[in-house]
mmCIF file of C-alpha atoms in Angstrom:
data_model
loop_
_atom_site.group_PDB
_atom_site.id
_atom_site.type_symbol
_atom_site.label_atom_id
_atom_site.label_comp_id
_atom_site.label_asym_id
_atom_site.label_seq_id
_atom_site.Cartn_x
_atom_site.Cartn_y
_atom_site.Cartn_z
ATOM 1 C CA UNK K 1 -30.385 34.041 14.438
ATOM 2 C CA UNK K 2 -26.867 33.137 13.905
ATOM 3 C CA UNK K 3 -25.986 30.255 11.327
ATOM 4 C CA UNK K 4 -23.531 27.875 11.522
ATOM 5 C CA UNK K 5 -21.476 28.083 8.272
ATOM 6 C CA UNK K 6 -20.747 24.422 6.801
ATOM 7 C CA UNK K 7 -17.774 24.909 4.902
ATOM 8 C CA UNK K 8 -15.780 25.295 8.360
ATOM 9 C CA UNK K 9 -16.740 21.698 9.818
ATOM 10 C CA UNK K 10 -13.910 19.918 9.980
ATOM 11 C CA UNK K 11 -14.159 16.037 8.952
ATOM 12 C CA UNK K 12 -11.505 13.500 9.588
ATOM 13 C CA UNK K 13 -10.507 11.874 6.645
ATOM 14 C CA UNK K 14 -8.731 9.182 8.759
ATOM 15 C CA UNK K 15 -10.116 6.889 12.111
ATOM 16 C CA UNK K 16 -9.938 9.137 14.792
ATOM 17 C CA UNK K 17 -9.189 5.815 16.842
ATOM 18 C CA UNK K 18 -5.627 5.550 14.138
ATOM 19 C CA UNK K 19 -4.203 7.758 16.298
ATOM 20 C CA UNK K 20 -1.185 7.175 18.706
ATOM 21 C CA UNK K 21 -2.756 8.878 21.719
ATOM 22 C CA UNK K 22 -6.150 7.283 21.653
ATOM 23 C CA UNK K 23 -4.364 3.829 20.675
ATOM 24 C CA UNK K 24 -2.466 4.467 24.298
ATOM 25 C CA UNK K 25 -5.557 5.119 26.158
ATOM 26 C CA UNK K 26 -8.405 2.871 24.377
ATOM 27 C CA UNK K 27 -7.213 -0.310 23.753
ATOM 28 C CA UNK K 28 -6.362 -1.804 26.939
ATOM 29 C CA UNK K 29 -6.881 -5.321 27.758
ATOM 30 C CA UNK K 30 -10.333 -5.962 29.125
ATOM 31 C CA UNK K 31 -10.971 -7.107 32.943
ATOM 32 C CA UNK K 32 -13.362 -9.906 34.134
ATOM 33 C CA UNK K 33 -14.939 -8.650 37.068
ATOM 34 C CA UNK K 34 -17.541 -11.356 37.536
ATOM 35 C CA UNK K 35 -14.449 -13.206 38.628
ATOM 36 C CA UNK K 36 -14.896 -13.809 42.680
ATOM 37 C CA UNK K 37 -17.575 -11.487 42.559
ATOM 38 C CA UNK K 38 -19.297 -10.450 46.063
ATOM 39 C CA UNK K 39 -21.754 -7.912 47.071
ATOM 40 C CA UNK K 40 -19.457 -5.067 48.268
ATOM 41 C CA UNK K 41 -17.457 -6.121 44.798
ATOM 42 C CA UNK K 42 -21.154 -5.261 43.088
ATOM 43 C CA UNK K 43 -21.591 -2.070 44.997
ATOM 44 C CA UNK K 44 -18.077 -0.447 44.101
ATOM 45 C CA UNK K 45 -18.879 -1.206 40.248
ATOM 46 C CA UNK K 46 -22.335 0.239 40.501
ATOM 47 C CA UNK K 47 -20.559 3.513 42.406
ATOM 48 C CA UNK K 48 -17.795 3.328 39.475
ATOM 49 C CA UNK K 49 -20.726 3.635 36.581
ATOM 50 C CA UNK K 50 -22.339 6.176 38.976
ATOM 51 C CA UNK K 51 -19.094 8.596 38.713
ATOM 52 C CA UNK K 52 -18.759 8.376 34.989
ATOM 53 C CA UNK K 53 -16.696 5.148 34.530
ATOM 54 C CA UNK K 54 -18.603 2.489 33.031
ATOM 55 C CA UNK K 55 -16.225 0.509 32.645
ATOM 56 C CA UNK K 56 -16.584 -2.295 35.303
ATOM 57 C CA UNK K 57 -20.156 -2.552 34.405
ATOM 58 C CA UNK K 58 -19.226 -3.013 30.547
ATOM 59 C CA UNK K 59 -17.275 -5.639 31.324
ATOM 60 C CA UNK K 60 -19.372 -7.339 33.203
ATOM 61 C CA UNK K 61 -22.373 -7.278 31.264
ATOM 62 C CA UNK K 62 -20.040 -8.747 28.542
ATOM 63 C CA UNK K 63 -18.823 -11.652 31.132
ATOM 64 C CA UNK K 64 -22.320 -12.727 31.492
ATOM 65 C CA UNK K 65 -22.815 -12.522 27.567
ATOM 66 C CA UNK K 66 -19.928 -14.582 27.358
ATOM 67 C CA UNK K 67 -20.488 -17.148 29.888
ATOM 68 C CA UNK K 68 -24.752 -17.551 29.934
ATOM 69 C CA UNK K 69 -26.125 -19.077 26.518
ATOM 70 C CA UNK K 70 -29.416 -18.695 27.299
ATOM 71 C CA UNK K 71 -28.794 -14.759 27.876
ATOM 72 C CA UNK K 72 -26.647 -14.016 24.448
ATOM 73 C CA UNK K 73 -29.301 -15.903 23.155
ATOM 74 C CA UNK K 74 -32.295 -13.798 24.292
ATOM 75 C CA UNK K 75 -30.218 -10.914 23.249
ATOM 76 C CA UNK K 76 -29.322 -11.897 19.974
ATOM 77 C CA UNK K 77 -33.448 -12.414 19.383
ATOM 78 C CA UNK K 78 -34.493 -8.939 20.383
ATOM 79 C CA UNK K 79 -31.513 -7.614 18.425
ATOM 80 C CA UNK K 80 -32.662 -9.178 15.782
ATOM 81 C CA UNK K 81 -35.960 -8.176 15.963
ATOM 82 C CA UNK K 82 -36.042 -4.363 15.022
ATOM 83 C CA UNK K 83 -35.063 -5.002 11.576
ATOM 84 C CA UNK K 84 -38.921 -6.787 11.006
ATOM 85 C CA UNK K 85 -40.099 -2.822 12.376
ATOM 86 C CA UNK K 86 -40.571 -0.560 10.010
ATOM 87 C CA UNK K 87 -38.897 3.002 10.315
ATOM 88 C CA UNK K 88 -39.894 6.416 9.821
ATOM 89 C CA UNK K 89 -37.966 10.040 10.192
ATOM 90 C CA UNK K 90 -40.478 12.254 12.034
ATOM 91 C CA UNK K 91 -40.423 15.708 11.897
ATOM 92 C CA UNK K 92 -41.102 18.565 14.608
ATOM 93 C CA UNK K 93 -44.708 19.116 15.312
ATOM 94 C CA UNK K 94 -45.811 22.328 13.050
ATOM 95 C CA UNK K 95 -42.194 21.994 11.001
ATOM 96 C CA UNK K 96 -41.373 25.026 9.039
ATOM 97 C CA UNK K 97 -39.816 24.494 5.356
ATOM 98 C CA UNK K 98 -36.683 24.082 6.434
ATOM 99 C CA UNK K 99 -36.966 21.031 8.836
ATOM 100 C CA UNK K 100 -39.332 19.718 6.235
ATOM 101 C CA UNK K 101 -36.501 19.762 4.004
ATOM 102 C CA UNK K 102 -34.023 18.118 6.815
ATOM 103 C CA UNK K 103 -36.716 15.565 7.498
ATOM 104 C CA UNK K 104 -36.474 14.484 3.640
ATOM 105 C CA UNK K 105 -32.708 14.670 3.735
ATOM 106 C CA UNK K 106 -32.184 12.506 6.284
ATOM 107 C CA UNK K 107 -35.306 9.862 5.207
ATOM 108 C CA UNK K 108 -33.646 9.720 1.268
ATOM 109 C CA UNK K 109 -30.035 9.446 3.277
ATOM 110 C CA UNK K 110 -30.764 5.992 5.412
ATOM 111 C CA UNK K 111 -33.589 4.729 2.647
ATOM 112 C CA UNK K 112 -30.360 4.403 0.365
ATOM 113 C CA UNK K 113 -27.823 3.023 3.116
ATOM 114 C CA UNK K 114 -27.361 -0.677 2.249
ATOM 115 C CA UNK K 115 -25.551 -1.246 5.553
ATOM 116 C CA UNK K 116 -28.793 0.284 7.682
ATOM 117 C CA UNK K 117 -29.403 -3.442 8.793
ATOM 118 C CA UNK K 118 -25.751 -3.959 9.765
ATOM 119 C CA UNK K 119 -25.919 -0.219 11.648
ATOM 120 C CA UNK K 120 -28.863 -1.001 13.864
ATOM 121 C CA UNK K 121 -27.928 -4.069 14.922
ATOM 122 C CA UNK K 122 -24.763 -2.641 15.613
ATOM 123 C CA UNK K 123 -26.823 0.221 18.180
ATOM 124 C CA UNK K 124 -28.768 -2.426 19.806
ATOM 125 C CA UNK K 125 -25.692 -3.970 21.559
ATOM 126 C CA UNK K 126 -26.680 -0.513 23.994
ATOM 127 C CA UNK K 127 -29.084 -3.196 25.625
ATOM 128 C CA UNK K 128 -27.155 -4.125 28.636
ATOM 129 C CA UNK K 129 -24.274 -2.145 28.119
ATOM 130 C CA UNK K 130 -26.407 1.025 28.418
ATOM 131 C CA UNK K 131 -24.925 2.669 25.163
ATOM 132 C CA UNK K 132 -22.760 2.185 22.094
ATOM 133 C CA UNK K 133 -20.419 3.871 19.758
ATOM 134 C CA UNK K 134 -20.183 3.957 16.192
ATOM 135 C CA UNK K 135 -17.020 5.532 14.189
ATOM 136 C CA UNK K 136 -18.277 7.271 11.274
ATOM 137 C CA UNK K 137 -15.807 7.373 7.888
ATOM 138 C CA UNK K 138 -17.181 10.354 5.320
ATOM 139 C CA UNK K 139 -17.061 10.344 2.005
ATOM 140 C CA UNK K 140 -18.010 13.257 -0.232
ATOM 141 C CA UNK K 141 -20.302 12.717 -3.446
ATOM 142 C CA UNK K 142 -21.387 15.465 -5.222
ATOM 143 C CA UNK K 143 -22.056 18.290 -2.955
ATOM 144 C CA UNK K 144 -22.669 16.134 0.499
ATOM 145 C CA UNK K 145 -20.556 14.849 2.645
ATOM 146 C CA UNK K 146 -22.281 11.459 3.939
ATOM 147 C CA UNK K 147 -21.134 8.775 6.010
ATOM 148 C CA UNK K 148 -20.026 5.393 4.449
ATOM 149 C CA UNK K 149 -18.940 2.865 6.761
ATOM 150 C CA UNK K 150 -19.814 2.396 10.293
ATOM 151 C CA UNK K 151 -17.272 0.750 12.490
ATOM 152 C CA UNK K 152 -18.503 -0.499 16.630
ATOM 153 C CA UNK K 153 -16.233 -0.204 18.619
ATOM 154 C CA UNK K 154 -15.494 -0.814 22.841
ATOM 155 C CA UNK K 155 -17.630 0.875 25.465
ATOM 156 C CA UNK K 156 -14.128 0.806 27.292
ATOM 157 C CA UNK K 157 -12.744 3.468 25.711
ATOM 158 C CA UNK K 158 -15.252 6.018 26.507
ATOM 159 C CA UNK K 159 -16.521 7.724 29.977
ATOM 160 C CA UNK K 160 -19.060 9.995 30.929
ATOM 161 C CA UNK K 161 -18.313 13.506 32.099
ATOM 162 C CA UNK K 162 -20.252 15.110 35.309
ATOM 163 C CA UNK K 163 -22.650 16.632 32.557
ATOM 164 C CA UNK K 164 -23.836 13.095 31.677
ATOM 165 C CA UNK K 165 -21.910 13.616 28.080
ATOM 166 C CA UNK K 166 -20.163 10.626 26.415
ATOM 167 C CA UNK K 167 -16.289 11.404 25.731
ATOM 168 C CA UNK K 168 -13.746 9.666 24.428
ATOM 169 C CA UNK K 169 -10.586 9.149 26.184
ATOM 170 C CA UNK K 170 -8.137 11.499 24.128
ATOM 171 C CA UNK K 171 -6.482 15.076 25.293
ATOM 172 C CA UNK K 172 -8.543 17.252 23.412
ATOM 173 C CA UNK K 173 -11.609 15.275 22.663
ATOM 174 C CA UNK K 174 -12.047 15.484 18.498
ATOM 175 C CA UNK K 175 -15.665 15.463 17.839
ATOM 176 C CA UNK K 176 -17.156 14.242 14.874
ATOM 177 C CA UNK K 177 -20.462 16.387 13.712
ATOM 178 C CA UNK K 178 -23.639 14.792 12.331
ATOM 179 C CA UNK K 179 -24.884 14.457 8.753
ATOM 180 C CA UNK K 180 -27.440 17.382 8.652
ATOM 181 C CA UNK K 181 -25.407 19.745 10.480
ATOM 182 C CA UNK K 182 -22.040 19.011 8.486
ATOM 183 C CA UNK K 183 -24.794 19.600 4.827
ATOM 184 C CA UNK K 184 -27.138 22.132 5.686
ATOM 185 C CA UNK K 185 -26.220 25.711 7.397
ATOM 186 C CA UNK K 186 -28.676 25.605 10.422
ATOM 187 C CA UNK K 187 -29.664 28.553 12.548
ATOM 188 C CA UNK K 188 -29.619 27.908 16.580
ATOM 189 C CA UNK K 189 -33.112 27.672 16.243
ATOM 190 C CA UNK K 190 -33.696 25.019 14.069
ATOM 191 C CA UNK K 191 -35.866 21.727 15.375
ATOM 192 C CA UNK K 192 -33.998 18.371 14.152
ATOM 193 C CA UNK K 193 -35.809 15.496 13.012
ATOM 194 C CA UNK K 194 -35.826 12.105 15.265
ATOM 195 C CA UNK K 195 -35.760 8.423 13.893
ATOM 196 C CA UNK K 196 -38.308 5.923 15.646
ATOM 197 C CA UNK K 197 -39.832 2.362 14.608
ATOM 198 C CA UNK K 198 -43.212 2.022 13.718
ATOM 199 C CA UNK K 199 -44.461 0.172 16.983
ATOM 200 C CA UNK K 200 -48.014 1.756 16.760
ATOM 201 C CA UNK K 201 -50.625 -1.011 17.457
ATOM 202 C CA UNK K 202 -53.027 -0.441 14.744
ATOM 203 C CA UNK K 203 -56.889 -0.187 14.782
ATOM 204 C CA UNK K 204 -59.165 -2.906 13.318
ATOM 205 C CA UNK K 205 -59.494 -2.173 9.493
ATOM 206 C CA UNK K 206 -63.020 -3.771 9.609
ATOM 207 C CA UNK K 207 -64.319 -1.487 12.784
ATOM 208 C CA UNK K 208 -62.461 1.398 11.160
ATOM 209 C CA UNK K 209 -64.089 1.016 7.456
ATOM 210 C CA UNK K 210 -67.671 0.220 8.949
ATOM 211 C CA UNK K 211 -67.161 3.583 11.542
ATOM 212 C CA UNK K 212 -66.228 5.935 8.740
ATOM 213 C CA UNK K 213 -69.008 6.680 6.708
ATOM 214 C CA UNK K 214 -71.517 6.917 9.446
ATOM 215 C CA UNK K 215 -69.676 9.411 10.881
ATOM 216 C CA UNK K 216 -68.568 10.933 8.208
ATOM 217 C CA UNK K 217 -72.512 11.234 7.082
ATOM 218 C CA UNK K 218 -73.742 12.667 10.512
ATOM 219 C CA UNK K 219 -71.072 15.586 9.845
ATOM 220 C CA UNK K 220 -68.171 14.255 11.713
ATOM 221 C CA UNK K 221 -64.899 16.100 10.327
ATOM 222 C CA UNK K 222 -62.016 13.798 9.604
ATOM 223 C CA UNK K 223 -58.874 14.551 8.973
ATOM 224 C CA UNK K 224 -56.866 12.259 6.202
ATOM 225 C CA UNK K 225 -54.053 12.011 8.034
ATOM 226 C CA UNK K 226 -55.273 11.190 10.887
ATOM 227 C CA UNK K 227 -57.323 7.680 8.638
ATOM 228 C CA UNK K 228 -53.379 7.136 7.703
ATOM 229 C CA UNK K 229 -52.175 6.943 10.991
ATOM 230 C CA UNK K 230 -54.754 5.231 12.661
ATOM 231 C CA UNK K 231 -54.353 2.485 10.334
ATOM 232 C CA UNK K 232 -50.648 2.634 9.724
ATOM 233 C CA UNK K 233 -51.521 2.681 5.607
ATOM 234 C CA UNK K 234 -48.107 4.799 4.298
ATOM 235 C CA UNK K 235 -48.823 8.636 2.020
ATOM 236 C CA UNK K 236 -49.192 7.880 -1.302
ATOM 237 C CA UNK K 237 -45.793 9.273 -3.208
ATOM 238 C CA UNK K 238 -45.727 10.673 -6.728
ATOM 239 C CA UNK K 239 -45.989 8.293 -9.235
ATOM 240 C CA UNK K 240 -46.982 5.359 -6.915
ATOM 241 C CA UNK K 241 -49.623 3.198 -7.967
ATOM 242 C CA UNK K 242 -52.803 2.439 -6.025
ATOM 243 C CA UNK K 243 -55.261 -0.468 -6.118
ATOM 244 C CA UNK K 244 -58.792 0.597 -7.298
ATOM 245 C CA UNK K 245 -61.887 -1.801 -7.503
ATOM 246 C CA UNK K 246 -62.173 -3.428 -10.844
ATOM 247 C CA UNK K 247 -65.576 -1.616 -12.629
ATOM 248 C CA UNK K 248 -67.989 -4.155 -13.811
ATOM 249 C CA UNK K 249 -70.022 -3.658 -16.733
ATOM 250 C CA UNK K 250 -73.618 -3.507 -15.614
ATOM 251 C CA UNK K 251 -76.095 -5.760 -16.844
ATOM 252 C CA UNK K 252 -78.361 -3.425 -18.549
ATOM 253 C CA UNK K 253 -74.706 -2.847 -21.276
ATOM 254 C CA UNK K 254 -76.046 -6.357 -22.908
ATOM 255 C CA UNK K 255 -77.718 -5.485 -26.225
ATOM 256 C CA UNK K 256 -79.647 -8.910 -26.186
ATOM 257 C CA UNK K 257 -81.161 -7.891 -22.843
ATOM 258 C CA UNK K 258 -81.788 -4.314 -23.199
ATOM 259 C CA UNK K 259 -83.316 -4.926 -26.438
ATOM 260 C CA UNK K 260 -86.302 -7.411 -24.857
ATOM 261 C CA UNK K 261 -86.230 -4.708 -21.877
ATOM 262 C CA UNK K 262 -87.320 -2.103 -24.613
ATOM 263 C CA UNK K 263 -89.782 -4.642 -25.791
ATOM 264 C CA UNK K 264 -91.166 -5.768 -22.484
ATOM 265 C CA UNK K 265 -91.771 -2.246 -21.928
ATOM 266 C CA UNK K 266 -94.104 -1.661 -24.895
ATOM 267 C CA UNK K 267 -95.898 -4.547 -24.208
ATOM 268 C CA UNK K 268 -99.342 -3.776 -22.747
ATOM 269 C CA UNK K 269 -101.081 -4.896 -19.146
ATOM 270 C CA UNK K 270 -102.068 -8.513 -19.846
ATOM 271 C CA UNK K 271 -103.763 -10.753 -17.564
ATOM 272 C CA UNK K 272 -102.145 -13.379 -15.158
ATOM 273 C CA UNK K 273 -99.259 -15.096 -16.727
ATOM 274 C CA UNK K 274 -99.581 -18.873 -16.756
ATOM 275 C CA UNK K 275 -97.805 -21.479 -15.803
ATOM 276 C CA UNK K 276 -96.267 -22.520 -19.346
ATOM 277 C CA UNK K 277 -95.748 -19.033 -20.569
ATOM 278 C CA UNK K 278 -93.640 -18.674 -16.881
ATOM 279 C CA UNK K 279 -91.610 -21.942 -17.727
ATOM 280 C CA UNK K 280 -90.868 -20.631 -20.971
ATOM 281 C CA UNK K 281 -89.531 -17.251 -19.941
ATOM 282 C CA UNK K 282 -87.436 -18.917 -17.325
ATOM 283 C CA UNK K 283 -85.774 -21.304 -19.811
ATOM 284 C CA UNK K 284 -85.175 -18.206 -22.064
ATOM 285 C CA UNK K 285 -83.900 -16.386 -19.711
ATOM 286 C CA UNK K 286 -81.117 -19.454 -19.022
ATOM 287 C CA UNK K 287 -80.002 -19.545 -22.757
ATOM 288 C CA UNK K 288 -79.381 -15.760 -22.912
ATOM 289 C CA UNK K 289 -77.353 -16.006 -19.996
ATOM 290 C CA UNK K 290 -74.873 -18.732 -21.494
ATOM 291 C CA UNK K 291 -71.534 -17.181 -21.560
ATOM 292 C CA UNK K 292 -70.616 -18.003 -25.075
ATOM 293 C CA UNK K 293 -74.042 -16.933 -26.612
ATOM 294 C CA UNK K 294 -73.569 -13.593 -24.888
ATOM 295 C CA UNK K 295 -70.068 -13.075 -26.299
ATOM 296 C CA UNK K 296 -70.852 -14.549 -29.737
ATOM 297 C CA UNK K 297 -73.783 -12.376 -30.370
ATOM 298 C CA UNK K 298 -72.742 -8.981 -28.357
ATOM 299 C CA UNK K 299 -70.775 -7.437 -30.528
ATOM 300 C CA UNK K 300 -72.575 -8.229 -33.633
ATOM 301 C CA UNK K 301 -76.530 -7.960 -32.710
ATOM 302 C CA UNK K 302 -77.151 -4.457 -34.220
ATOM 303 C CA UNK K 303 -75.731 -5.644 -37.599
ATOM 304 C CA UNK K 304 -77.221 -8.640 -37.790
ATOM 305 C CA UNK K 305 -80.744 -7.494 -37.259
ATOM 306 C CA UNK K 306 -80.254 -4.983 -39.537
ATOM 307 C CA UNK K 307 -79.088 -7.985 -42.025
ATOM 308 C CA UNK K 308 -82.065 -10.210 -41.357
ATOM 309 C CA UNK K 309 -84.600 -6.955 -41.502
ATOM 310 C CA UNK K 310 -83.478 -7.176 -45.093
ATOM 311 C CA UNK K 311 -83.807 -10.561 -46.029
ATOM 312 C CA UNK K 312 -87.026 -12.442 -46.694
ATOM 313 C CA UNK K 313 -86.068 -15.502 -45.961
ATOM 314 C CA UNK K 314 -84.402 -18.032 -43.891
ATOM 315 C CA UNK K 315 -81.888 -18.749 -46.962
ATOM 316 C CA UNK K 316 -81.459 -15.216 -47.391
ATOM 317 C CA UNK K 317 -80.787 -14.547 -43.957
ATOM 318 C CA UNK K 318 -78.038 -17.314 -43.292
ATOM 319 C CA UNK K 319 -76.175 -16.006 -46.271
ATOM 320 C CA UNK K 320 -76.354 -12.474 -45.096
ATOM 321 C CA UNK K 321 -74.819 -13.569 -41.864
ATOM 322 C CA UNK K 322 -72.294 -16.064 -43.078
ATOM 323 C CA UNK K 323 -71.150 -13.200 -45.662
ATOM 324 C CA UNK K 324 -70.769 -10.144 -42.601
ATOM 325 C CA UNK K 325 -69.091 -13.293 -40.321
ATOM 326 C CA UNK K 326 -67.319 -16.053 -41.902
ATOM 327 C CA UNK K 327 -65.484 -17.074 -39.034
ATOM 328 C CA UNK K 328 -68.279 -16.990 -36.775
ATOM 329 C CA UNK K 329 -69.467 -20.599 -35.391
ATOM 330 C CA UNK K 330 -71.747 -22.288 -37.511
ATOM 331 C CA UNK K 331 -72.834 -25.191 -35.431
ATOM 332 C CA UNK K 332 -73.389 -22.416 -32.505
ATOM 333 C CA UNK K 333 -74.967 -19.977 -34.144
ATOM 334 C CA UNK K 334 -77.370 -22.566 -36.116
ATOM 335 C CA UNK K 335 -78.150 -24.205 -32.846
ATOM 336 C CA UNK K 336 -79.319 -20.551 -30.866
ATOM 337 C CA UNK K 337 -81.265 -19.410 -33.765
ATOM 338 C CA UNK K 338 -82.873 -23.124 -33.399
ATOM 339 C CA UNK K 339 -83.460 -22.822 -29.920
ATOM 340 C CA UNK K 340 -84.870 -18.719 -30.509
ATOM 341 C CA UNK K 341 -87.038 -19.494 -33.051
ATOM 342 C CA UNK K 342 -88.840 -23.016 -30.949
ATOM 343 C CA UNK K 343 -89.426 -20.697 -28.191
ATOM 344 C CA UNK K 344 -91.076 -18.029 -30.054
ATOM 345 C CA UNK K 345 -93.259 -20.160 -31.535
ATOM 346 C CA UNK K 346 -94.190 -21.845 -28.559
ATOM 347 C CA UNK K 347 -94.738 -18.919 -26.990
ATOM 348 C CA UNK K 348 -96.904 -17.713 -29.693
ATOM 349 C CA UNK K 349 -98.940 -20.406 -29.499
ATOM 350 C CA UNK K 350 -99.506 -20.146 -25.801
ATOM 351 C CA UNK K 351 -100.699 -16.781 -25.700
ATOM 352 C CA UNK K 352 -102.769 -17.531 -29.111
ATOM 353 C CA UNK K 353 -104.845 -19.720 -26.711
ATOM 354 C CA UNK K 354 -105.141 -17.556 -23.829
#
């Protein structure tokens, strides 16, 4: 496969439209053909853009810009709208390394252009006048040569040839060559990437998310990408943080509530529990769910049982605590131990008569 070599593209370092010649033969002074304009008028500028020469039908596309409001207007709006699309550089189905790498080049290349907003409003003024033209200036950083500014300029001073290829009106015809193929050496075989907007219609996240695991389960295979696509959700790219769902600490964690699961587990078979003992198990219950008991007492249960198990009595027992936890709540802690110790002894005295 032959290669083209890159160090013998030639880039202009000055406007190709600068020069004399294409000075003479560009920048004429445009025509208003929707002046007095009549059917057989119509027909000879239709035959005109047929031929190659679009330049009739340029200017009067830009005639009816000019003089209908409500047309610039509508024009202006769907110009305006591509920049709410998002963009993407696709590359050739099955690409090999090397497109892969072109792909990237070209996607890190407009991703940093700050004037990308500027350029595609610039190519959308093709609507009506059925295509536009951008001069290119280059500027070399490092090892790539990458164009800078972007400059429109008239669909007058270009034609079509009989091979349907754009030209513009000079002797010799000066090309310019594109950004990959002026960086990269490129064999005649090599598949270039395209840029499109996103305008995939997306299918229902809730449908999708209900859908997936039942099929998923019944042996249904897959792929990733295809999830990505289908729901327009972007690759995940190195570094690039993704949401997660928050893990909760399960119930069972609480000391205070394992501890009278452990004990509620020893206990053995008893007979049917009546109607006091199942009021006072439901107001238990409430005050070991109060937030600030639970994160008073959490962290300190183990030590403070151990504290009390060596105390004989209540004396003892406050002094032990108030020693391991001065700046533990007083009032609080005073007032659950209160409430603790009532229902225990109510519920000792229940069951005593049963």
């Amino acid at each position: 496969m032959a290669k083209q070599d890159k160090k013998n593209v030639q880039i202009h370092q000055n406007p190709q439209t600068n020069e004399a010649r294409i000075t003479a033969n560009g920048r004429v002074i445009a025509d208003h053909p929707s002046n007095h304009i009549t059917p057989a008028k119509m027909r000879g500028l239709f035959e005109d853009a047929e031929n190659g020469d679009i330049t009739a039908q340029h200017e009067l596309f830009t005639d009816i810009e000019e003089r209908d409001s409500a047309i610039a207007a509508a024009l202006q709006t769907r110009k305006m709208s591509v920049l709410g699309l998002d963009w993407r550089i696709v590359a050739p189905r099955q690409a090999n390394a090397t497109e892969e790498q072109l792909s990237q080049a070209a996607h890190d290349y407009l991703a940093d252009l700050p004037a990308l907003d500027d350029v595609l409003l610039d190519l959308m003024d093709a609507v009506g006048h059925g295509f536009v033209a951008l001069e290119m200036q280059w500027q070399l950083s490092g090892s790539l040569n990458s164009p800078t500014a972007f400059t429109h300029k008239p669909q007058a001073w270009f034609r079509w040839d009989k091979n349907d290829t754009l030209l513009l009106k000079t002797p010799d015809n000066p090309m310019g060559e594109p950004f990959l193929r002026v960086n990269f050496a490129l064999s005649d075989g090599v598949r270039l990437p395209v840029f499109e907007f996103d305008t995939r219609e997306t299918a229902d996240l809730a449908t999708v998310a209900e859908a997936l695991p039942k099929l998923v389960d019944i042996g249904v295979q897959i792929p990733e990408k295809w999830v990505h696509e289908k729901l327009a959700i972007p690759e995940i790219a190195d570094g690039e943080r993704v949401l997660s769902r928050e893990q909760k600490q399960p119930a069972q964690n609480n000391p205070l509530k394992a501890m009278l699961a452990a004990l509620s587990a020893q206990k053995q078979p008893e007979k049917a529990v009546s109607r006091e003992q199942q009021i006072l198990e439901q107001i238990q219950d409430e005050a070991f769910r109060q937030p600030d008991f639970n994160a008073q007492l959490n962290p300190i249960v183990k030590q403070a049982v151990a504290a009390m198990m060596a105390c004989e009595s209540y004396e003892e027992a406050d002094a032990a605590l108030t020693a391991l936890y001065p700046n533990l709540d007083n009032q609080a802690l005073t007032r659950y131990m209160q409430q603790a110790l009532f229902l225990s002894d109510l519920l000792g005295q229940a069951n005593a008569k049963h």
